[in-house]
Amino acid sequence: MNRRKFIKQTAASSALLSLGSLTTACSKKTATKITVLHTNDVHSHIDPFRPDSGKNANKGGVARRATLIQKLRDENPHTLLFDAGDIFQGTPYFNYFGGELEFKLMSMLDYDAATIGNHDFDNGIDGLYAQLPHAKFDFISANYDFSNTVLEADVKPYKIFKKGGVKIGVFGLGIELEGLVNAKAFKETKYLNPVELAQDMSRTLKEKENCDLIICLSHLGYSYKNPQKISDLTLASATENIDLIIGGHTHTFLEKPTAVSNSAGKTVLVNQVGCYGLYLGKVDFYMGSDVTYSNAQLLPVV
Amino acid sequence: MSFKFIKFTGLIFVFFACRDPKVIPNISSQRIPIEKSIKPKPSIENLIKPYKLHIEKSMNEVLCYSINAHSKKEGSLNTAIGNMMADAVFELSAPLLKKRYGLDLDVVLLNHGGIRASLPKGPIRIETAYNIMPFENEVVVSQMKGSVVMDLVNYLRTAKRAHPISGMTLKITKSGELGLLKIQNKPLNLEKTYNIATSDYLHNGGDRMNFFKKNDSVFRLDYKIRNILIDYFGSQDTLKPKADMRFTYTKKR
């Protein structure tokens, strides 16, 4: 697949804008569309917000998210669904059942993978481990070293998916736990430098595993005033080979992904959809080969 | 993607290189709001239902009654609801500290921002405790020298916020000068060691309470503040918390 050539052709030929071509573009047989759906910081928000909940009133809800995801999967079978951590903590569902229902629901929604947020340690690493039997999806984290913990065998650094002949490598990154989570909760979990691990992971996925798309599930946070603190934006510019960073932790509501230039001058998208399951993020990658993509003009629809 | 769906979601963001040169051209994205217009999936609702019923039943259990409603906004340097919380933490932590570690509790310090809801008038339920204290924070007891307690006092007099306290009386001038300080009704002894109960959040430097970082001895009680509230409510018939004289401005002379 020659993606660079494809990008050039698309850019050169997209002078005309027409809404009518939307369906044409999506139904092109020769390009494979990979849909990446994502959530972050859902924080045990299973029911929609109550009508008296201010600006969030009547929004969210897992059962609605399920309907939407089903619809999107029906439209495009080459769909992946991820979560960027902080699944736990925020409603009595977590206090009463310790995350059992959250994991059962995410399994029913067919999540493909999730990374681990700081609040996912709120019942301790043992509390997280105890709920794993309810999760049919995988947890991935490249920079938490769980080798002396109960999670040793259950959390992998990355996972590879194949959809419509496209190879998608996904790795996870977590935030520094010291000072954020009780030491007795995360026990022997070691936090490793996310930038170094992201470089390692993306190199492995690109060069060894020959992935066409590389996605990072990050719970590092979108950006910080302190430039020393690693965020998704600093990670994006300091690394190579990542196509999309799906973020969390800072509850940042982005209307659209932020485009960041990476260390090789290529574009990385950083996205985050706030929190509490109020939104579902959707990023479509059109993986073309020798197609001249002249019909791919899209307009914002408001 | 069908047009029907576009109407359905209402909000679609699609962008291409010709519109924004920074964006990769072969990617489009949307942020789809989860709203009332999306029909909930029945199989998901069915899975949730028994969990929901269990919680509702439990949350609605009435523990006691409150004569009045109290918001953390009423009062200047101490509030009825804050005093109730700090006193409840004192009352329920002190025996545990004595039993487990043989220590006497001197002071409780919480933070004003940690009171997340008002105390309603009428029936007080388990849900009330969850609303006031939604977080999982636990009580920890920090052992500190009188000189470090002075840092704590300096924090309070410069913050001039109604951070809930118990076991301590403090008067300050409008400009933040210290007027009176008593701990367990005695003047502060800079050489003595004091036992200060707080939440693990504040102990870890939350709300910039950095004086906690200076202390090496920390005693965990494994008692969540919310559970303290639930146990406290359960031990009372009626609640009538009051703002009092524990933290006030000095009277003008």
mmCIF file with all atom_site columns, C-alpha atoms in Angstrom, chain B residues 58-208:
data_model
loop_
_atom_site.group_PDB
_atom_site.id
_atom_site.type_symbol
_atom_site.label_atom_id
_atom_site.label_alt_id
_atom_site.label_comp_id
_atom_site.label_asym_id
_atom_site.label_entity_id
_atom_site.label_seq_id
_atom_site.pdbx_PDB_ins_code
_atom_site.Cartn_x
_atom_site.Cartn_y
_atom_site.Cartn_z
_atom_site.occupancy
_atom_site.B_iso_or_equiv
_atom_site.pdbx_formal_charge
_atom_site.auth_seq_id
_atom_site.auth_comp_id
_atom_site.auth_asym_id
_atom_site.auth_atom_id
_atom_site.pdbx_PDB_model_num
ATOM 1   C CA . SER B 1 58  ? -30.116 0.449  48.907 1.00 0.00 ? 58  SER B CA 1
ATOM 2   C CA . MET B 1 59  ? -29.554 4.135  48.185 1.00 0.00 ? 59  MET B CA 1
ATOM 3   C CA . ASN B 1 60  ? -33.051 5.043  49.258 1.00 0.00 ? 60  ASN B CA 1
ATOM 4   C CA . GLU B 1 61  ? -32.614 3.635  52.720 1.00 0.00 ? 61  GLU B CA 1
ATOM 5   C CA . VAL B 1 62  ? -33.324 6.461  55.187 1.00 0.00 ? 62  VAL B CA 1
ATOM 6   C CA . LEU B 1 63  ? -30.658 6.828  57.874 1.00 0.00 ? 63  LEU B CA 1
ATOM 7   C CA . CYS B 1 64  ? -31.879 9.913  59.755 1.00 0.00 ? 64  CYS B CA 1
ATOM 8   C CA . TYR B 1 65  ? -33.545 13.307 59.263 1.00 0.00 ? 65  TYR B CA 1
ATOM 9   C CA . SER B 1 66  ? -32.150 16.774 58.893 1.00 0.00 ? 66  SER B CA 1
ATOM 10  C CA . ILE B 1 67  ? -34.036 19.710 60.397 1.00 0.00 ? 67  ILE B CA 1
ATOM 11  C CA . ASN B 1 68  ? -32.729 22.103 57.747 1.00 0.00 ? 68  ASN B CA 1
ATOM 12  C CA . ALA B 1 69  ? -30.868 22.148 54.452 1.00 0.00 ? 69  ALA B CA 1
ATOM 13  C CA . HIS B 1 70  ? -27.242 23.241 54.662 1.00 0.00 ? 70  HIS B CA 1
ATOM 14  C CA . SER B 1 71  ? -25.016 24.359 51.844 1.00 0.00 ? 71  SER B CA 1
ATOM 15  C CA . LYS B 1 72  ? -21.272 24.778 52.127 1.00 0.00 ? 72  LYS B CA 1
ATOM 16  C CA . LYS B 1 73  ? -21.768 28.353 50.951 1.00 0.00 ? 73  LYS B CA 1
ATOM 17  C CA . GLU B 1 74  ? -23.495 29.516 54.152 1.00 0.00 ? 74  GLU B CA 1
ATOM 18  C CA . GLY B 1 75  ? -21.070 30.924 56.707 1.00 0.00 ? 75  GLY B CA 1
ATOM 19  C CA . SER B 1 76  ? -17.664 32.483 56.131 1.00 0.00 ? 76  SER B CA 1
ATOM 20  C CA . LEU B 1 77  ? -14.840 30.562 57.861 1.00 0.00 ? 77  LEU B CA 1
ATOM 21  C CA . ASN B 1 78  ? -16.870 27.637 59.114 1.00 0.00 ? 78  ASN B CA 1
ATOM 22  C CA . THR B 1 79  ? -20.088 26.096 57.867 1.00 0.00 ? 79  THR B CA 1
ATOM 23  C CA . ALA B 1 80  ? -22.708 23.846 59.412 1.00 0.00 ? 80  ALA B CA 1
ATOM 24  C CA . ILE B 1 81  ? -22.180 21.068 56.891 1.00 0.00 ? 81  ILE B CA 1
ATOM 25  C CA . GLY B 1 82  ? -18.381 21.307 57.116 1.00 0.00 ? 82  GLY B CA 1
ATOM 26  C CA . ASN B 1 83  ? -18.480 21.215 60.903 1.00 0.00 ? 83  ASN B CA 1
ATOM 27  C CA . MET B 1 84  ? -20.741 18.180 60.773 1.00 0.00 ? 84  MET B CA 1
ATOM 28  C CA . MET B 1 85  ? -18.325 16.376 58.469 1.00 0.00 ? 85  MET B CA 1
ATOM 29  C CA . ALA B 1 86  ? -15.193 17.249 60.438 1.00 0.00 ? 86  ALA B CA 1
ATOM 30  C CA . ASP B 1 87  ? -16.884 16.339 63.726 1.00 0.00 ? 87  ASP B CA 1
ATOM 31  C CA . ALA B 1 88  ? -18.137 13.053 62.284 1.00 0.00 ? 88  ALA B CA 1
ATOM 32  C CA . VAL B 1 89  ? -14.629 12.203 61.105 1.00 0.00 ? 89  VAL B CA 1
ATOM 33  C CA . PHE B 1 90  ? -13.311 13.079 64.590 1.00 0.00 ? 90  PHE B CA 1
ATOM 34  C CA . GLU B 1 91  ? -15.980 11.113 66.421 1.00 0.00 ? 91  GLU B CA 1
ATOM 35  C CA . LEU B 1 92  ? -15.575 7.952  64.336 1.00 0.00 ? 92  LEU B CA 1
ATOM 36  C CA . SER B 1 93  ? -11.827 8.043  63.685 1.00 0.00 ? 93  SER B CA 1
ATOM 37  C CA . ALA B 1 94  ? -10.599 8.803  67.219 1.00 0.00 ? 94  ALA B CA 1
ATOM 38  C CA . PRO B 1 95  ? -11.652 5.436  68.753 1.00 0.00 ? 95  PRO B CA 1
ATOM 39  C CA . LEU B 1 96  ? -10.188 3.585  65.773 1.00 0.00 ? 96  LEU B CA 1
ATOM 40  C CA . LEU B 1 97  ? -6.886  5.447  66.075 1.00 0.00 ? 97  LEU B CA 1
ATOM 41  C CA . LYS B 1 98  ? -6.760  4.676  69.781 1.00 0.00 ? 98  LYS B CA 1
ATOM 42  C CA . LYS B 1 99  ? -7.597  1.028  69.309 1.00 0.00 ? 99  LYS B CA 1
ATOM 43  C CA . ARG B 1 100 ? -5.318  0.390  66.373 1.00 0.00 ? 100 ARG B CA 1
ATOM 44  C CA . TYR B 1 101 ? -2.317  2.540  67.191 1.00 0.00 ? 101 TYR B CA 1
ATOM 45  C CA . GLY B 1 102 ? -2.813  3.677  70.809 1.00 0.00 ? 102 GLY B CA 1
ATOM 46  C CA . LEU B 1 103 ? -2.847  7.318  69.724 1.00 0.00 ? 103 LEU B CA 1
ATOM 47  C CA . ASP B 1 104 ? -5.082  10.243 70.634 1.00 0.00 ? 104 ASP B CA 1
ATOM 48  C CA . LEU B 1 105 ? -6.555  12.293 67.821 1.00 0.00 ? 105 LEU B CA 1
ATOM 49  C CA . ASP B 1 106 ? -6.048  16.048 68.135 1.00 0.00 ? 106 ASP B CA 1
ATOM 50  C CA . VAL B 1 107 ? -7.392  17.667 64.997 1.00 0.00 ? 107 VAL B CA 1
ATOM 51  C CA . VAL B 1 108 ? -9.388  16.878 61.847 1.00 0.00 ? 108 VAL B CA 1
ATOM 52  C CA . LEU B 1 109 ? -8.766  18.910 58.700 1.00 0.00 ? 109 LEU B CA 1
ATOM 53  C CA . LEU B 1 110 ? -10.756 18.399 55.508 1.00 0.00 ? 110 LEU B CA 1
ATOM 54  C CA . ASN B 1 111 ? -11.144 20.706 52.516 1.00 0.00 ? 111 ASN B CA 1
ATOM 55  C CA . HIS B 1 112 ? -14.032 22.970 51.594 1.00 0.00 ? 112 HIS B CA 1
ATOM 56  C CA . GLY B 1 113 ? -13.848 21.889 47.943 1.00 0.00 ? 113 GLY B CA 1
ATOM 57  C CA . GLY B 1 114 ? -14.342 18.274 49.037 1.00 0.00 ? 114 GLY B CA 1
ATOM 58  C CA . ILE B 1 115 ? -17.949 18.933 50.094 1.00 0.00 ? 115 ILE B CA 1
ATOM 59  C CA . ARG B 1 116 ? -19.610 18.003 46.837 1.00 0.00 ? 116 ARG B CA 1
ATOM 60  C CA . ALA B 1 117 ? -23.286 18.558 47.654 1.00 0.00 ? 117 ALA B CA 1
ATOM 61  C CA . SER B 1 118 ? -25.563 20.159 50.229 1.00 0.00 ? 118 SER B CA 1
ATOM 62  C CA . LEU B 1 119 ? -27.179 18.400 53.149 1.00 0.00 ? 119 LEU B CA 1
ATOM 63  C CA . PRO B 1 120 ? -30.865 18.332 52.233 1.00 0.00 ? 120 PRO B CA 1
ATOM 64  C CA . LYS B 1 121 ? -33.756 18.997 54.580 1.00 0.00 ? 121 LYS B CA 1
ATOM 65  C CA . GLY B 1 122 ? -35.786 15.934 55.570 1.00 0.00 ? 122 GLY B CA 1
ATOM 66  C CA . PRO B 1 123 ? -34.826 12.297 55.090 1.00 0.00 ? 123 PRO B CA 1
ATOM 67  C CA . ILE B 1 124 ? -31.102 11.633 54.850 1.00 0.00 ? 124 ILE B CA 1
ATOM 68  C CA . ARG B 1 125 ? -30.382 8.577  52.762 1.00 0.00 ? 125 ARG B CA 1
ATOM 69  C CA . ILE B 1 126 ? -27.320 6.579  51.815 1.00 0.00 ? 126 ILE B CA 1
ATOM 70  C CA . GLU B 1 127 ? -27.539 8.486  48.547 1.00 0.00 ? 127 GLU B CA 1
ATOM 71  C CA . THR B 1 128 ? -26.965 11.726 50.487 1.00 0.00 ? 128 THR B CA 1
ATOM 72  C CA . ALA B 1 129 ? -23.587 10.450 51.654 1.00 0.00 ? 129 ALA B CA 1
ATOM 73  C CA . TYR B 1 130 ? -22.696 9.561  48.065 1.00 0.00 ? 130 TYR B CA 1
ATOM 74  C CA . ASN B 1 131 ? -23.708 13.022 46.889 1.00 0.00 ? 131 ASN B CA 1
ATOM 75  C CA . ILE B 1 132 ? -21.751 14.845 49.578 1.00 0.00 ? 132 ILE B CA 1
ATOM 76  C CA . MET B 1 133 ? -18.731 12.572 49.237 1.00 0.00 ? 133 MET B CA 1
ATOM 77  C CA . PRO B 1 134 ? -18.650 10.818 45.846 1.00 0.00 ? 134 PRO B CA 1
ATOM 78  C CA . PHE B 1 135 ? -14.922 10.065 46.056 1.00 0.00 ? 135 PHE B CA 1
ATOM 79  C CA . GLU B 1 136 ? -13.261 7.035  47.584 1.00 0.00 ? 136 GLU B CA 1
ATOM 80  C CA . ASN B 1 137 ? -10.946 8.984  49.862 1.00 0.00 ? 137 ASN B CA 1
ATOM 81  C CA . GLU B 1 138 ? -9.979  7.485  53.179 1.00 0.00 ? 138 GLU B CA 1
ATOM 82  C CA . VAL B 1 139 ? -9.012  8.955  56.521 1.00 0.00 ? 139 VAL B CA 1
ATOM 83  C CA . VAL B 1 140 ? -5.307  9.014  57.257 1.00 0.00 ? 140 VAL B CA 1
ATOM 84  C CA . VAL B 1 141 ? -3.718  10.337 60.424 1.00 0.00 ? 141 VAL B CA 1
ATOM 85  C CA . SER B 1 142 ? -0.579  12.374 60.059 1.00 0.00 ? 142 SER B CA 1
ATOM 86  C CA . GLN B 1 143 ? 1.708   12.829 63.013 1.00 0.00 ? 143 GLN B CA 1
ATOM 87  C CA . MET B 1 144 ? 3.291   16.256 63.080 1.00 0.00 ? 144 MET B CA 1
ATOM 88  C CA . LYS B 1 145 ? 5.362   18.492 65.304 1.00 0.00 ? 145 LYS B CA 1
ATOM 89  C CA . GLY B 1 146 ? 3.731   21.631 66.711 1.00 0.00 ? 146 GLY B CA 1
ATOM 90  C CA . SER B 1 147 ? 5.933   23.653 64.370 1.00 0.00 ? 147 SER B CA 1
ATOM 91  C CA . VAL B 1 148 ? 4.367   21.914 61.390 1.00 0.00 ? 148 VAL B CA 1
ATOM 92  C CA . VAL B 1 149 ? 0.900   22.382 62.891 1.00 0.00 ? 149 VAL B CA 1
ATOM 93  C CA . MET B 1 150 ? 1.807   26.071 62.739 1.00 0.00 ? 150 MET B CA 1
ATOM 94  C CA . ASP B 1 151 ? 2.282   25.656 58.955 1.00 0.00 ? 151 ASP B CA 1
ATOM 95  C CA . LEU B 1 152 ? -1.197  24.110 58.827 1.00 0.00 ? 152 LEU B CA 1
ATOM 96  C CA . VAL B 1 153 ? -2.585  27.092 60.772 1.00 0.00 ? 153 VAL B CA 1
ATOM 97  C CA . ASN B 1 154 ? -0.755  29.496 58.470 1.00 0.00 ? 154 ASN B CA 1
ATOM 98  C CA . TYR B 1 155 ? -2.319  27.719 55.510 1.00 0.00 ? 155 TYR B CA 1
ATOM 99  C CA . LEU B 1 156 ? -5.791  28.194 57.000 1.00 0.00 ? 156 LEU B CA 1
ATOM 100 C CA . ARG B 1 157 ? -5.329  31.840 57.928 1.00 0.00 ? 157 ARG B CA 1
ATOM 101 C CA . THR B 1 158 ? -4.015  32.778 54.482 1.00 0.00 ? 158 THR B CA 1
ATOM 102 C CA . ALA B 1 159 ? -6.538  30.633 52.575 1.00 0.00 ? 159 ALA B CA 1
ATOM 103 C CA . LYS B 1 160 ? -9.441  32.216 54.540 1.00 0.00 ? 160 LYS B CA 1
ATOM 104 C CA . ARG B 1 161 ? -11.715 29.451 53.335 1.00 0.00 ? 161 ARG B CA 1
ATOM 105 C CA . ALA B 1 162 ? -14.114 27.390 55.389 1.00 0.00 ? 162 ALA B CA 1
ATOM 106 C CA . HIS B 1 163 ? -11.993 24.251 55.276 1.00 0.00 ? 163 HIS B CA 1
ATOM 107 C CA . PRO B 1 164 ? -13.741 21.954 57.765 1.00 0.00 ? 164 PRO B CA 1
ATOM 108 C CA . ILE B 1 165 ? -11.847 21.562 61.044 1.00 0.00 ? 165 ILE B CA 1
ATOM 109 C CA . SER B 1 166 ? -12.503 19.840 64.332 1.00 0.00 ? 166 SER B CA 1
ATOM 110 C CA . GLY B 1 167 ? -10.530 19.874 67.577 1.00 0.00 ? 167 GLY B CA 1
ATOM 111 C CA . MET B 1 168 ? -9.130  23.318 66.925 1.00 0.00 ? 168 MET B CA 1
ATOM 112 C CA . THR B 1 169 ? -10.237 26.896 67.582 1.00 0.00 ? 169 THR B CA 1
ATOM 113 C CA . LEU B 1 170 ? -8.869  29.626 65.379 1.00 0.00 ? 170 LEU B CA 1
ATOM 114 C CA . LYS B 1 171 ? -9.465  33.367 65.204 1.00 0.00 ? 171 LYS B CA 1
ATOM 115 C CA . ILE B 1 172 ? -7.914  35.557 62.552 1.00 0.00 ? 172 ILE B CA 1
ATOM 116 C CA . THR B 1 173 ? -8.112  39.247 61.658 1.00 0.00 ? 173 THR B CA 1
ATOM 117 C CA . LYS B 1 174 ? -9.583  40.355 58.347 1.00 0.00 ? 174 LYS B CA 1
ATOM 118 C CA . SER B 1 175 ? -6.035  40.823 57.069 1.00 0.00 ? 175 SER B CA 1
ATOM 119 C CA . GLY B 1 176 ? -5.204  37.251 57.993 1.00 0.00 ? 176 GLY B CA 1
ATOM 120 C CA . GLU B 1 177 ? -3.221  37.827 61.210 1.00 0.00 ? 177 GLU B CA 1
ATOM 121 C CA . LEU B 1 178 ? -3.517  35.098 63.804 1.00 0.00 ? 178 LEU B CA 1
ATOM 122 C CA . GLY B 1 179 ? -5.669  36.173 66.759 1.00 0.00 ? 179 GLY B CA 1
ATOM 123 C CA . LEU B 1 180 ? -6.244  32.987 68.732 1.00 0.00 ? 180 LEU B CA 1
ATOM 124 C CA . LEU B 1 181 ? -5.193  29.385 68.358 1.00 0.00 ? 181 LEU B CA 1
ATOM 125 C CA . LYS B 1 182 ? -6.192  26.497 70.570 1.00 0.00 ? 182 LYS B CA 1
ATOM 126 C CA . ILE B 1 183 ? -5.888  22.791 70.001 1.00 0.00 ? 183 ILE B CA 1
ATOM 127 C CA . GLN B 1 184 ? -8.015  20.612 72.244 1.00 0.00 ? 184 GLN B CA 1
ATOM 128 C CA . ASN B 1 185 ? -8.585  23.805 74.238 1.00 0.00 ? 185 ASN B CA 1
ATOM 129 C CA . LYS B 1 186 ? -4.867  24.280 74.882 1.00 0.00 ? 186 LYS B CA 1
ATOM 130 C CA . PRO B 1 187 ? -2.339  26.639 73.321 1.00 0.00 ? 187 PRO B CA 1
ATOM 131 C CA . LEU B 1 188 ? -0.169  25.154 70.604 1.00 0.00 ? 188 LEU B CA 1
ATOM 132 C CA . ASN B 1 189 ? 3.038   23.597 71.939 1.00 0.00 ? 189 ASN B CA 1
ATOM 133 C CA . LEU B 1 190 ? 5.669   23.804 69.200 1.00 0.00 ? 190 LEU B CA 1
ATOM 134 C CA . GLU B 1 191 ? 7.594   20.853 70.665 1.00 0.00 ? 191 GLU B CA 1
ATOM 135 C CA . LYS B 1 192 ? 4.643   18.523 71.128 1.00 0.00 ? 192 LYS B CA 1
ATOM 136 C CA . THR B 1 193 ? 3.636   15.904 68.528 1.00 0.00 ? 193 THR B CA 1
ATOM 137 C CA . TYR B 1 194 ? 0.072   16.157 67.263 1.00 0.00 ? 194 TYR B CA 1
ATOM 138 C CA . ASN B 1 195 ? -2.126  13.653 65.461 1.00 0.00 ? 195 ASN B CA 1
ATOM 139 C CA . ILE B 1 196 ? -4.026  15.222 62.568 1.00 0.00 ? 196 ILE B CA 1
ATOM 140 C CA . ALA B 1 197 ? -6.685  13.275 60.682 1.00 0.00 ? 197 ALA B CA 1
ATOM 141 C CA . THR B 1 198 ? -7.318  14.200 57.066 1.00 0.00 ? 198 THR B CA 1
ATOM 142 C CA . SER B 1 199 ? -8.160  12.543 53.756 1.00 0.00 ? 199 SER B CA 1
ATOM 143 C CA . ASP B 1 200 ? -5.531  10.699 51.774 1.00 0.00 ? 200 ASP B CA 1
ATOM 144 C CA . TYR B 1 201 ? -6.213  13.162 48.955 1.00 0.00 ? 201 TYR B CA 1
ATOM 145 C CA . LEU B 1 202 ? -5.115  16.139 51.056 1.00 0.00 ? 202 LEU B CA 1
ATOM 146 C CA . HIS B 1 203 ? -2.309  14.175 52.613 1.00 0.00 ? 203 HIS B CA 1
ATOM 147 C CA . ASN B 1 204 ? -0.933  13.583 49.129 1.00 0.00 ? 204 ASN B CA 1
ATOM 148 C CA . GLY B 1 205 ? -0.746  17.326 48.545 1.00 0.00 ? 205 GLY B CA 1
ATOM 149 C CA . GLY B 1 206 ? -4.299  17.978 47.313 1.00 0.00 ? 206 GLY B CA 1
ATOM 150 C CA . ASP B 1 207 ? -5.381  21.646 47.619 1.00 0.00 ? 207 ASP B CA 1
ATOM 151 C CA . ARG B 1 208 ? -1.678  22.450 48.073 1.00 0.00 ? 208 ARG B CA 1
#
